[in-house]
Amino acid sequence: MELERLKEKRKGLRISFTKHLTKIETTLGKEIAAGYTKEAKLDELLSLKSQLTEKLNELIKTDESVQLKIEISEMAAEIASSEEYKDKGIDLKSKLQRQLRSKHR
């Protein structure tokens, strides 16, 4: 029962995480314009980066809890799936950091 509860929690976290990644990608692609200043974009990117860190940490923590409860035979697939989400988050976090550095100049 606890495993099912953890998996359901993780499912919700993964959905939220994926939506957040999409939001970051959209924001990274936004052009500076009259109604959207460099400062506004910088503020938004900083906020998105903080949220990404929190969401990624929560997802990793939940993945680890699930891995402690599953059968050994399920471990390889479980780790591969977890790593895929983690890699996406780290990649996008790197893009965010690069853009933030370039915006500070």
mmCIF file of C-alpha atoms in Angstrom:
data_model
loop_
_atom_site.group_PDB
_atom_site.id
_atom_site.type_symbol
_atom_site.label_atom_id
_atom_site.label_comp_id
_atom_site.label_asym_id
_atom_site.label_seq_id
_atom_site.Cartn_x
_atom_site.Cartn_y
_atom_site.Cartn_z
ATOM 1 C CA MET A 1 0.000 0.000 0.000
ATOM 2 C CA GLU A 2 2.776 2.422 0.892
ATOM 3 C CA LEU A 3 4.541 1.682 -2.406
ATOM 4 C CA GLU A 4 1.389 2.526 -4.371
ATOM 5 C CA ARG A 5 1.037 5.763 -2.425
ATOM 6 C CA LEU A 6 4.656 6.701 -3.210
ATOM 7 C CA LYS A 7 4.223 5.858 -6.888
ATOM 8 C CA GLU A 8 1.085 7.997 -7.075
ATOM 9 C CA LYS A 9 2.901 10.886 -5.391
ATOM 10 C CA ARG A 10 5.776 10.504 -7.828
ATOM 11 C CA LYS A 11 3.371 10.470 -10.763
ATOM 12 C CA GLY A 12 2.014 13.843 -9.676
ATOM 13 C CA LEU A 13 5.519 15.194 -9.113
ATOM 14 C CA ARG A 14 6.613 14.048 -12.564
ATOM 15 C CA ILE A 15 3.634 15.747 -14.198
ATOM 16 C CA SER A 16 4.368 18.966 -12.327
ATOM 17 C CA PHE A 17 8.082 18.680 -13.130
ATOM 18 C CA THR A 18 7.425 18.199 -16.850
ATOM 19 C CA LYS A 19 5.076 21.207 -16.942
ATOM 20 C CA HIS A 20 7.720 23.271 -15.177
ATOM 21 C CA LEU A 21 10.376 22.248 -17.710
ATOM 22 C CA THR A 22 8.058 23.373 -20.508
ATOM 23 C CA LYS A 23 7.518 26.710 -18.766
ATOM 24 C CA ILE A 24 11.287 27.200 -18.446
ATOM 25 C CA GLU A 25 11.850 26.398 -22.125
ATOM 26 C CA THR A 26 9.142 28.884 -23.094
ATOM 27 C CA THR A 27 10.654 31.587 -20.898
ATOM 28 C CA LEU A 28 14.158 30.947 -22.218
ATOM 29 C CA GLY A 29 12.814 31.530 -25.729
ATOM 30 C CA LYS A 30 10.993 34.776 -24.908
ATOM 31 C CA GLU A 31 12.364 37.868 -26.574
ATOM 32 C CA ILE A 32 12.961 41.095 -24.699
ATOM 33 C CA ALA A 33 10.330 43.632 -25.787
ATOM 34 C CA ALA A 34 8.610 46.780 -24.579
ATOM 35 C CA GLY A 35 6.353 44.918 -22.156
ATOM 36 C CA TYR A 36 8.962 42.339 -21.169
ATOM 37 C CA THR A 37 12.210 43.900 -20.021
ATOM 38 C CA LYS A 38 15.589 42.304 -19.435
ATOM 39 C CA GLU A 39 15.046 42.728 -15.680
ATOM 40 C CA ALA A 40 11.621 41.054 -15.837
ATOM 41 C CA LYS A 41 13.077 38.096 -17.713
ATOM 42 C CA LEU A 42 15.965 37.858 -15.251
ATOM 43 C CA ASP A 43 13.558 37.843 -12.298
ATOM 44 C CA GLU A 44 11.404 35.188 -13.936
ATOM 45 C CA LEU A 45 14.414 32.992 -14.730
ATOM 46 C CA LEU A 46 15.725 33.266 -11.163
ATOM 47 C CA SER A 47 12.333 32.247 -9.802
ATOM 48 C CA LEU A 48 12.036 29.347 -12.245
ATOM 49 C CA LYS A 49 15.525 28.160 -11.317
ATOM 50 C CA SER A 50 14.648 28.097 -7.602
ATOM 51 C CA GLN A 51 11.424 26.230 -8.307
ATOM 52 C CA LEU A 52 13.269 23.750 -10.532
ATOM 53 C CA THR A 53 15.757 23.012 -7.762
ATOM 54 C CA GLU A 54 12.939 22.349 -5.283
ATOM 55 C CA LYS A 55 10.960 20.185 -7.691
ATOM 56 C CA LEU A 56 14.044 18.197 -8.701
ATOM 57 C CA ASN A 57 15.041 17.592 -5.079
ATOM 58 C CA GLU A 58 11.529 16.424 -4.172
ATOM 59 C CA LEU A 59 11.392 14.129 -7.192
ATOM 60 C CA ILE A 60 14.795 12.612 -6.370
ATOM 61 C CA LYS A 61 13.752 12.060 -2.756
ATOM 62 C CA THR A 62 10.532 10.329 -3.817
ATOM 63 C CA ASP A 63 12.371 8.206 -6.405
ATOM 64 C CA GLU A 64 14.764 7.048 -3.688
ATOM 65 C CA SER A 65 11.840 6.122 -1.424
ATOM 66 C CA VAL A 66 10.227 4.108 -4.222
ATOM 67 C CA GLN A 67 13.520 2.330 -4.964
ATOM 68 C CA LEU A 68 13.763 1.206 -1.349
ATOM 69 C CA LYS A 69 10.360 -0.497 -1.603
ATOM 70 C CA ILE A 70 10.410 -2.185 -5.016
ATOM 71 C CA GLU A 71 11.537 -5.661 -5.985
ATOM 72 C CA ILE A 72 15.147 -6.086 -7.070
ATOM 73 C CA SER A 73 13.928 -7.254 -10.483
ATOM 74 C CA GLU A 74 12.315 -3.839 -11.065
ATOM 75 C CA MET A 75 15.373 -1.837 -10.009
ATOM 76 C CA ALA A 76 17.095 -1.356 -13.399
ATOM 77 C CA ALA A 77 13.974 -0.012 -15.119
ATOM 78 C CA GLU A 78 13.181 2.141 -12.106
ATOM 79 C CA ILE A 79 16.637 3.699 -12.043
ATOM 80 C CA ALA A 80 16.608 4.326 -15.804
ATOM 81 C CA SER A 81 13.281 6.131 -15.548
ATOM 82 C CA SER A 82 14.442 8.206 -12.574
ATOM 83 C CA GLU A 83 17.699 9.134 -14.282
ATOM 84 C CA GLU A 84 15.840 10.331 -17.365
ATOM 85 C CA TYR A 85 13.905 12.908 -15.336
ATOM 86 C CA LYS A 86 16.977 13.914 -13.365
ATOM 87 C CA ASP A 87 19.032 14.388 -16.546
ATOM 88 C CA LYS A 88 16.334 16.572 -18.115
ATOM 89 C CA GLY A 89 16.247 18.729 -15.003
ATOM 90 C CA ILE A 90 20.018 19.087 -14.822
ATOM 91 C CA ASP A 91 20.271 19.922 -18.532
ATOM 92 C CA LEU A 92 17.650 22.632 -18.284
ATOM 93 C CA LYS A 93 19.160 23.982 -15.069
ATOM 94 C CA SER A 94 22.473 24.361 -16.928
ATOM 95 C CA LYS A 95 20.744 26.253 -19.741
ATOM 96 C CA LEU A 96 19.087 28.485 -17.166
ATOM 97 C CA GLN A 97 22.401 29.208 -15.465
ATOM 98 C CA ARG A 98 24.077 30.069 -18.776
ATOM 99 C CA GLN A 99 21.288 32.447 -19.711
ATOM 100 C CA LEU A 100 21.317 34.027 -16.253
ATOM 101 C CA ARG A 101 25.070 34.624 -16.519
ATOM 102 C CA SER A 102 24.651 36.218 -19.942
ATOM 103 C CA LYS A 103 21.787 38.428 -18.688
ATOM 104 C CA HIS A 104 23.890 39.711 -15.775
ATOM 105 C CA ARG A 105 26.469 41.110 -18.183
#
